[in-house]
JSON list of C-alpha atoms in Angstrom, two decimals:
[
{"chain": "A", "resi": 152, "resn": "UNK", "atom": "CA", "xyz": [121.49, 133.44, 86.11]},
{"chain": "A", "resi": 153, "resn": "UNK", "atom": "CA", "xyz": [122.32, 135.17, 82.82]},
{"chain": "A", "resi": 154, "resn": "UNK", "atom": "CA", "xyz": [121.61, 133.25, 79.61]},
{"chain": "A", "resi": 155, "resn": "UNK", "atom": "CA", "xyz": [124.53, 131.22, 78.32]},
{"chain": "A", "resi": 156, "resn": "UNK", "atom": "CA", "xyz": [126.18, 132.34, 75.14]},
{"chain": "A", "resi": 157, "resn": "UNK", "atom": "CA", "xyz": [128.08, 129.64, 73.31]},
{"chain": "A", "resi": 158, "resn": "UNK", "atom": "CA", "xyz": [131.43, 130.90, 72.09]},
{"chain": "A", "resi": 159, "resn": "UNK", "atom": "CA", "xyz": [132.41, 130.28, 68.47]},
{"chain": "A", "resi": 160, "resn": "UNK", "atom": "CA", "xyz": [134.48, 127.18, 67.74]},
{"chain": "A", "resi": 161, "resn": "UNK", "atom": "CA", "xyz": [138.22, 127.49, 68.19]},
{"chain": "A", "resi": 162, "resn": "UNK", "atom": "CA", "xyz": [139.70, 128.30, 64.82]},
{"chain": "A", "resi": 163, "resn": "UNK", "atom": "CA", "xyz": [142.66, 125.94, 65.17]},
{"chain": "A", "resi": 164, "resn": "UNK", "atom": "CA", "xyz": [140.78, 122.86, 66.34]},
{"chain": "A", "resi": 165, "resn": "UNK", "atom": "CA", "xyz": [137.10, 123.43, 65.52]},
{"chain": "A", "resi": 166, "resn": "UNK", "atom": "CA", "xyz": [136.21, 122.19, 69.03]},
{"chain": "A", "resi": 167, "resn": "UNK", "atom": "CA", "xyz": [133.90, 124.09, 71.34]},
{"chain": "A", "resi": 168, "resn": "UNK", "atom": "CA", "xyz": [135.46, 124.77, 74.74]},
{"chain": "A", "resi": 169, "resn": "UNK", "atom": "CA", "xyz": [133.98, 122.99, 77.76]},
{"chain": "A", "resi": 170, "resn": "UNK", "atom": "CA", "xyz": [132.06, 125.46, 79.89]},
{"chain": "A", "resi": 171, "resn": "UNK", "atom": "CA", "xyz": [131.69, 125.43, 83.65]},
{"chain": "A", "resi": 172, "resn": "UNK", "atom": "CA", "xyz": [129.11, 127.33, 85.67]},
{"chain": "A", "resi": 173, "resn": "UNK", "atom": "CA", "xyz": [130.56, 128.51, 88.96]},
{"chain": "A", "resi": 174, "resn": "UNK", "atom": "CA", "xyz": [128.66, 129.11, 92.20]},
{"chain": "A", "resi": 175, "resn": "UNK", "atom": "CA", "xyz": [128.07, 132.78, 91.34]},
{"chain": "A", "resi": 176, "resn": "UNK", "atom": "CA", "xyz": [126.46, 131.99, 87.99]},
{"chain": "A", "resi": 177, "resn": "UNK", "atom": "CA", "xyz": [129.52, 132.86, 85.95]},
{"chain": "A", "resi": 178, "resn": "UNK", "atom": "CA", "xyz": [130.49, 130.78, 82.95]},
{"chain": "A", "resi": 179, "resn": "UNK", "atom": "CA", "xyz": [134.06, 130.11, 81.97]},
{"chain": "A", "resi": 180, "resn": "UNK", "atom": "CA", "xyz": [135.85, 127.77, 79.56]},
{"chain": "A", "resi": 181, "resn": "UNK", "atom": "CA", "xyz": [137.72, 125.02, 81.41]},
{"chain": "A", "resi": 182, "resn": "UNK", "atom": "CA", "xyz": [139.47, 122.99, 78.79]},
{"chain": "A", "resi": 183, "resn": "UNK", "atom": "CA", "xyz": [142.90, 123.44, 77.39]},
{"chain": "A", "resi": 184, "resn": "UNK", "atom": "CA", "xyz": [143.28, 122.47, 73.77]},
{"chain": "A", "resi": 185, "resn": "UNK", "atom": "CA", "xyz": [146.57, 120.86, 72.85]},
{"chain": "A", "resi": 186, "resn": "UNK", "atom": "CA", "xyz": [147.67, 120.04, 69.31]},
{"chain": "A", "resi": 187, "resn": "UNK", "atom": "CA", "xyz": [150.38, 117.47, 68.70]},
{"chain": "A", "resi": 188, "resn": "UNK", "atom": "CA", "xyz": [153.13, 118.76, 66.44]},
{"chain": "A", "resi": 189, "resn": "UNK", "atom": "CA", "xyz": [153.87, 115.26, 65.15]},
{"chain": "A", "resi": 190, "resn": "UNK", "atom": "CA", "xyz": [150.45, 113.75, 64.39]},
{"chain": "A", "resi": 191, "resn": "UNK", "atom": "CA", "xyz": [148.59, 117.11, 64.14]},
{"chain": "A", "resi": 192, "resn": "UNK", "atom": "CA", "xyz": [145.69, 115.79, 66.29]},
{"chain": "A", "resi": 193, "resn": "UNK", "atom": "CA", "xyz": [143.93, 118.03, 68.79]},
{"chain": "A", "resi": 194, "resn": "UNK", "atom": "CA", "xyz": [143.12, 116.89, 72.32]},
{"chain": "A", "resi": 195, "resn": "UNK", "atom": "CA", "xyz": [141.06, 118.71, 74.96]},
{"chain": "A", "resi": 196, "resn": "UNK", "atom": "CA", "xyz": [142.29, 118.27, 78.51]},
{"chain": "A", "resi": 197, "resn": "UNK", "atom": "CA", "xyz": [139.72, 118.70, 81.29]},
{"chain": "A", "resi": 198, "resn": "UNK", "atom": "CA", "xyz": [140.46, 119.47, 84.94]},
{"chain": "A", "resi": 199, "resn": "UNK", "atom": "CA", "xyz": [140.40, 116.44, 87.22]},
{"chain": "A", "resi": 200, "resn": "UNK", "atom": "CA", "xyz": [137.38, 117.67, 89.22]},
{"chain": "A", "resi": 201, "resn": "UNK", "atom": "CA", "xyz": [135.08, 117.32, 86.19]},
{"chain": "A", "resi": 202, "resn": "UNK", "atom": "CA", "xyz": [133.62, 113.86, 85.83]},
{"chain": "A", "resi": 203, "resn": "UNK", "atom": "CA", "xyz": [132.43, 112.42, 82.52]},
{"chain": "A", "resi": 204, "resn": "UNK", "atom": "CA", "xyz": [129.18, 111.34, 84.19]},
{"chain": "A", "resi": 205, "resn": "UNK", "atom": "CA", "xyz": [127.12, 112.30, 87.19]},
{"chain": "A", "resi": 206, "resn": "UNK", "atom": "CA", "xyz": [127.35, 110.36, 90.42]},
{"chain": "A", "resi": 207, "resn": "UNK", "atom": "CA", "xyz": [124.82, 110.52, 93.22]},
{"chain": "A", "resi": 208, "resn": "UNK", "atom": "CA", "xyz": [125.35, 109.63, 96.85]},
{"chain": "A", "resi": 209, "resn": "UNK", "atom": "CA", "xyz": [123.70, 106.57, 98.33]},
{"chain": "A", "resi": 210, "resn": "UNK", "atom": "CA", "xyz": [121.38, 108.73, 100.43]},
{"chain": "A", "resi": 211, "resn": "UNK", "atom": "CA", "xyz": [120.16, 110.68, 97.37]},
{"chain": "A", "resi": 212, "resn": "UNK", "atom": "CA", "xyz": [119.54, 107.47, 95.44]},
{"chain": "A", "resi": 213, "resn": "UNK", "atom": "CA", "xyz": [117.85, 105.80, 98.42]},
{"chain": "A", "resi": 214, "resn": "UNK", "atom": "CA", "xyz": [115.50, 108.72, 99.08]},
{"chain": "A", "resi": 215, "resn": "UNK", "atom": "CA", "xyz": [114.62, 109.16, 95.40]},
{"chain": "A", "resi": 216, "resn": "UNK", "atom": "CA", "xyz": [113.86, 105.45, 94.92]},
{"chain": "A", "resi": 217, "resn": "UNK", "atom": "CA", "xyz": [111.86, 105.26, 98.16]},
{"chain": "A", "resi": 218, "resn": "UNK", "atom": "CA", "xyz": [109.80, 108.33, 97.24]},
{"chain": "A", "resi": 219, "resn": "UNK", "atom": "CA", "xyz": [109.19, 106.92, 93.76]},
{"chain": "A", "resi": 220, "resn": "UNK", "atom": "CA", "xyz": [108.04, 103.54, 95.07]},
{"chain": "A", "resi": 221, "resn": "UNK", "atom": "CA", "xyz": [105.84, 105.01, 97.82]},
{"chain": "A", "resi": 222, "resn": "UNK", "atom": "CA", "xyz": [104.00, 107.35, 95.45]},
{"chain": "A", "resi": 223, "resn": "UNK", "atom": "CA", "xyz": [100.63, 105.82, 94.51]},
{"chain": "A", "resi": 224, "resn": "UNK", "atom": "CA", "xyz": [100.36, 104.84, 90.86]},
{"chain": "A", "resi": 225, "resn": "UNK", "atom": "CA", "xyz": [98.06, 107.19, 89.02]},
{"chain": "A", "resi": 226, "resn": "UNK", "atom": "CA", "xyz": [100.03, 107.14, 85.83]},
{"chain": "A", "resi": 227, "resn": "UNK", "atom": "CA", "xyz": [103.65, 107.96, 85.14]},
{"chain": "A", "resi": 228, "resn": "UNK", "atom": "CA", "xyz": [102.99, 111.66, 84.57]},
{"chain": "A", "resi": 229, "resn": "UNK", "atom": "CA", "xyz": [101.66, 112.25, 88.10]},
{"chain": "A", "resi": 230, "resn": "UNK", "atom": "CA", "xyz": [104.94, 111.33, 89.76]},
{"chain": "A", "resi": 231, "resn": "UNK", "atom": "CA", "xyz": [106.65, 114.67, 90.06]},
{"chain": "A", "resi": 232, "resn": "UNK", "atom": "CA", "xyz": [110.40, 114.28, 90.12]},
{"chain": "A", "resi": 233, "resn": "UNK", "atom": "CA", "xyz": [113.00, 116.96, 90.66]},
{"chain": "A", "resi": 234, "resn": "UNK", "atom": "CA", "xyz": [116.57, 115.91, 91.30]},
{"chain": "A", "resi": 235, "resn": "UNK", "atom": "CA", "xyz": [117.75, 113.36, 90.18]},
{"chain": "A", "resi": 236, "resn": "UNK", "atom": "CA", "xyz": [115.86, 113.15, 86.91]},
{"chain": "A", "resi": 237, "resn": "UNK", "atom": "CA", "xyz": [113.04, 110.69, 86.27]},
{"chain": "A", "resi": 238, "resn": "UNK", "atom": "CA", "xyz": [115.29, 108.60, 84.00]},
{"chain": "A", "resi": 239, "resn": "UNK", "atom": "CA", "xyz": [117.98, 108.32, 86.69]},
{"chain": "A", "resi": 240, "resn": "UNK", "atom": "CA", "xyz": [115.43, 107.36, 89.35]},
{"chain": "A", "resi": 241, "resn": "UNK", "atom": "CA", "xyz": [113.89, 104.71, 87.11]},
{"chain": "A", "resi": 242, "resn": "UNK", "atom": "CA", "xyz": [117.37, 103.34, 86.41]},
{"chain": "A", "resi": 243, "resn": "UNK", "atom": "CA", "xyz": [117.92, 102.74, 90.14]},
{"chain": "A", "resi": 244, "resn": "UNK", "atom": "CA", "xyz": [114.33, 101.61, 90.79]},
{"chain": "A", "resi": 245, "resn": "UNK", "atom": "CA", "xyz": [114.75, 98.86, 88.16]},
{"chain": "A", "resi": 246, "resn": "UNK", "atom": "CA", "xyz": [118.04, 97.77, 89.68]},
{"chain": "A", "resi": 247, "resn": "UNK", "atom": "CA", "xyz": [116.56, 97.66, 93.18]},
{"chain": "A", "resi": 248, "resn": "UNK", "atom": "CA", "xyz": [113.57, 95.64, 91.97]},
{"chain": "A", "resi": 249, "resn": "UNK", "atom": "CA", "xyz": [115.87, 93.20, 90.15]},
{"chain": "A", "resi": 250, "resn": "UNK", "atom": "CA", "xyz": [117.76, 92.61, 93.41]},
{"chain": "A", "resi": 251, "resn": "UNK", "atom": "CA", "xyz": [114.69, 91.98, 95.61]},
{"chain": "A", "resi": 252, "resn": "UNK", "atom": "CA", "xyz": [114.98, 88.18, 95.52]},
{"chain": "A", "resi": 253, "resn": "UNK", "atom": "CA", "xyz": [118.69, 88.36, 96.33]},
{"chain": "A", "resi": 254, "resn": "UNK", "atom": "CA", "xyz": [117.89, 90.70, 99.21]},
{"chain": "A", "resi": 255, "resn": "UNK", "atom": "CA", "xyz": [115.19, 88.34, 100.46]},
{"chain": "A", "resi": 256, "resn": "UNK", "atom": "CA", "xyz": [117.57, 85.36, 100.53]},
{"chain": "A", "resi": 257, "resn": "UNK", "atom": "CA", "xyz": [120.52, 87.28, 101.99]},
{"chain": "A", "resi": 258, "resn": "UNK", "atom": "CA", "xyz": [118.40, 88.87, 104.73]},
{"chain": "A", "resi": 259, "resn": "UNK", "atom": "CA", "xyz": [116.92, 85.52, 105.75]},
{"chain": "A", "resi": 260, "resn": "UNK", "atom": "CA", "xyz": [120.34, 83.88, 105.80]},
{"chain": "A", "resi": 261, "resn": "UNK", "atom": "CA", "xyz": [122.35, 86.68, 107.43]},
{"chain": "A", "resi": 262, "resn": "UNK", "atom": "CA", "xyz": [119.93, 88.45, 109.77]},
{"chain": "A", "resi": 263, "resn": "UNK", "atom": "CA", "xyz": [116.91, 86.17, 110.10]},
{"chain": "A", "resi": 264, "resn": "UNK", "atom": "CA", "xyz": [114.60, 88.69, 108.42]},
{"chain": "A", "resi": 265, "resn": "UNK", "atom": "CA", "xyz": [111.83, 87.03, 106.43]},
{"chain": "A", "resi": 266, "resn": "UNK", "atom": "CA", "xyz": [110.20, 89.44, 104.04]},
{"chain": "A", "resi": 267, "resn": "UNK", "atom": "CA", "xyz": [106.81, 89.29, 102.32]},
{"chain": "A", "resi": 268, "resn": "UNK", "atom": "CA", "xyz": [106.59, 86.77, 99.50]},
{"chain": "A", "resi": 269, "resn": "UNK", "atom": "CA", "xyz": [103.18, 86.99, 97.81]},
{"chain": "A", "resi": 270, "resn": "UNK", "atom": "CA", "xyz": [102.71, 90.75, 97.63]},
{"chain": "A", "resi": 271, "resn": "UNK", "atom": "CA", "xyz": [103.18, 92.84, 94.51]},
{"chain": "A", "resi": 272, "resn": "UNK", "atom": "CA", "xyz": [106.80, 93.64, 93.72]},
{"chain": "A", "resi": 273, "resn": "UNK", "atom": "CA", "xyz": [106.40, 97.34, 94.50]},
{"chain": "A", "resi": 274, "resn": "UNK", "atom": "CA", "xyz": [104.81, 96.58, 97.88]},
{"chain": "A", "resi": 275, "resn": "UNK", "atom": "CA", "xyz": [107.67, 94.20, 98.70]},
{"chain": "A", "resi": 276, "resn": "UNK", "atom": "CA", "xyz": [110.19, 96.84, 97.69]},
{"chain": "A", "resi": 277, "resn": "UNK", "atom": "CA", "xyz": [108.60, 99.46, 99.96]},
{"chain": "A", "resi": 278, "resn": "UNK", "atom": "CA", "xyz": [108.47, 96.92, 102.83]},
{"chain": "A", "resi": 279, "resn": "UNK", "atom": "CA", "xyz": [112.17, 96.14, 102.37]},
{"chain": "A", "resi": 280, "resn": "UNK", "atom": "CA", "xyz": [113.13, 99.82, 102.21]},
{"chain": "A", "resi": 281, "resn": "UNK", "atom": "CA", "xyz": [111.26, 100.58, 105.44]},
{"chain": "A", "resi": 282, "resn": "UNK", "atom": "CA", "xyz": [112.71, 97.50, 107.15]},
{"chain": "A", "resi": 283, "resn": "UNK", "atom": "CA", "xyz": [116.26, 98.31, 106.08]},
{"chain": "A", "resi": 284, "resn": "UNK", "atom": "CA", "xyz": [115.87, 101.92, 107.23]},
{"chain": "A", "resi": 285, "resn": "UNK", "atom": "CA", "xyz": [114.87, 100.64, 110.67]},
{"chain": "A", "resi": 286, "resn": "UNK", "atom": "CA", "xyz": [118.07, 98.59, 110.85]},
{"chain": "A", "resi": 287, "resn": "UNK", "atom": "CA", "xyz": [120.47, 101.11, 109.32]},
{"chain": "A", "resi": 288, "resn": "UNK", "atom": "CA", "xyz": [120.72, 101.26, 105.55]},
{"chain": "A", "resi": 289, "resn": "UNK", "atom": "CA", "xyz": [124.40, 102.15, 105.45]},
{"chain": "A", "resi": 290, "resn": "UNK", "atom": "CA", "xyz": [125.55, 99.26, 107.62]},
{"chain": "A", "resi": 291, "resn": "UNK", "atom": "CA", "xyz": [123.37, 96.75, 105.76]},
{"chain": "A", "resi": 292, "resn": "UNK", "atom": "CA", "xyz": [124.57, 97.89, 102.34]},
{"chain": "A", "resi": 293, "resn": "UNK", "atom": "CA", "xyz": [128.16, 97.76, 103.59]},
{"chain": "A", "resi": 294, "resn": "UNK", "atom": "CA", "xyz": [127.61, 94.25, 105.01]},
{"chain": "A", "resi": 295, "resn": "UNK", "atom": "CA", "xyz": [126.07, 93.04, 101.75]},
{"chain": "A", "resi": 296, "resn": "UNK", "atom": "CA", "xyz": [128.99, 94.45, 99.78]},
{"chain": "A", "resi": 297, "resn": "UNK", "atom": "CA", "xyz": [131.66, 93.12, 102.14]},
{"chain": "A", "resi": 298, "resn": "UNK", "atom": "CA", "xyz": [130.25, 89.65, 102.76]},
{"chain": "A", "resi": 299, "resn": "UNK", "atom": "CA", "xyz": [127.96, 88.93, 99.82]},
{"chain": "A", "resi": 300, "resn": "UNK", "atom": "CA", "xyz": [129.79, 90.94, 97.13]},
{"chain": "A", "resi": 301, "resn": "UNK", "atom": "CA", "xyz": [126.74, 92.73, 95.73]},
{"chain": "A", "resi": 302, "resn": "UNK", "atom": "CA", "xyz": [124.97, 96.06, 96.12]},
{"chain": "A", "resi": 303, "resn": "UNK", "atom": "CA", "xyz": [121.25, 96.87, 96.20]},
{"chain": "A", "resi": 304, "resn": "UNK", "atom": "CA", "xyz": [121.58, 99.40, 93.38]},
{"chain": "A", "resi": 305, "resn": "UNK", "atom": "CA", "xyz": [124.08, 97.56, 91.18]},
{"chain": "A", "resi": 306, "resn": "UNK", "atom": "CA", "xyz": [123.87, 94.78, 88.65]},
{"chain": "A", "resi": 307, "resn": "UNK", "atom": "CA", "xyz": [125.51, 91.51, 89.59]},
{"chain": "A", "resi": 308, "resn": "UNK", "atom": "CA", "xyz": [129.19, 91.40, 88.69]},
{"chain": "A", "resi": 309, "resn": "UNK", "atom": "CA", "xyz": [130.03, 88.34, 86.65]},
{"chain": "A", "resi": 310, "resn": "UNK", "atom": "CA", "xyz": [132.89, 86.35, 88.08]}
]
């Protein structure tokens, strides 16, 4: 891929255009700058397919968290992480660990699964991930969301 060259700011608005890298490695500006004639403010309009943040699929999050938890602890620097980034993985690992007790209670109540109690939190998390994979992660997450109103990788919604 050729190095990116940042274009100079737009003279009328002093805003850099939003750049998009296409599948062929090309870079093109995607925004349209509009200036109001009445209030003289400038607004950049982005195409609808660009999101203001990155979203990952459940399978990507699940695999990244599982790999992170199953990797033996030899210090944070030894855990090699590619995609998603280490910060994103840790974000979801923390959320999953926070929801372990809720998962334990819901699984016992709904499916009769009694998980480990006394083990270290990471060991319990790995046990739960392996158990849920054996029963179908997608259907269990959907059931938790539909019937319990919570998600393994989300904070509790205040009612």
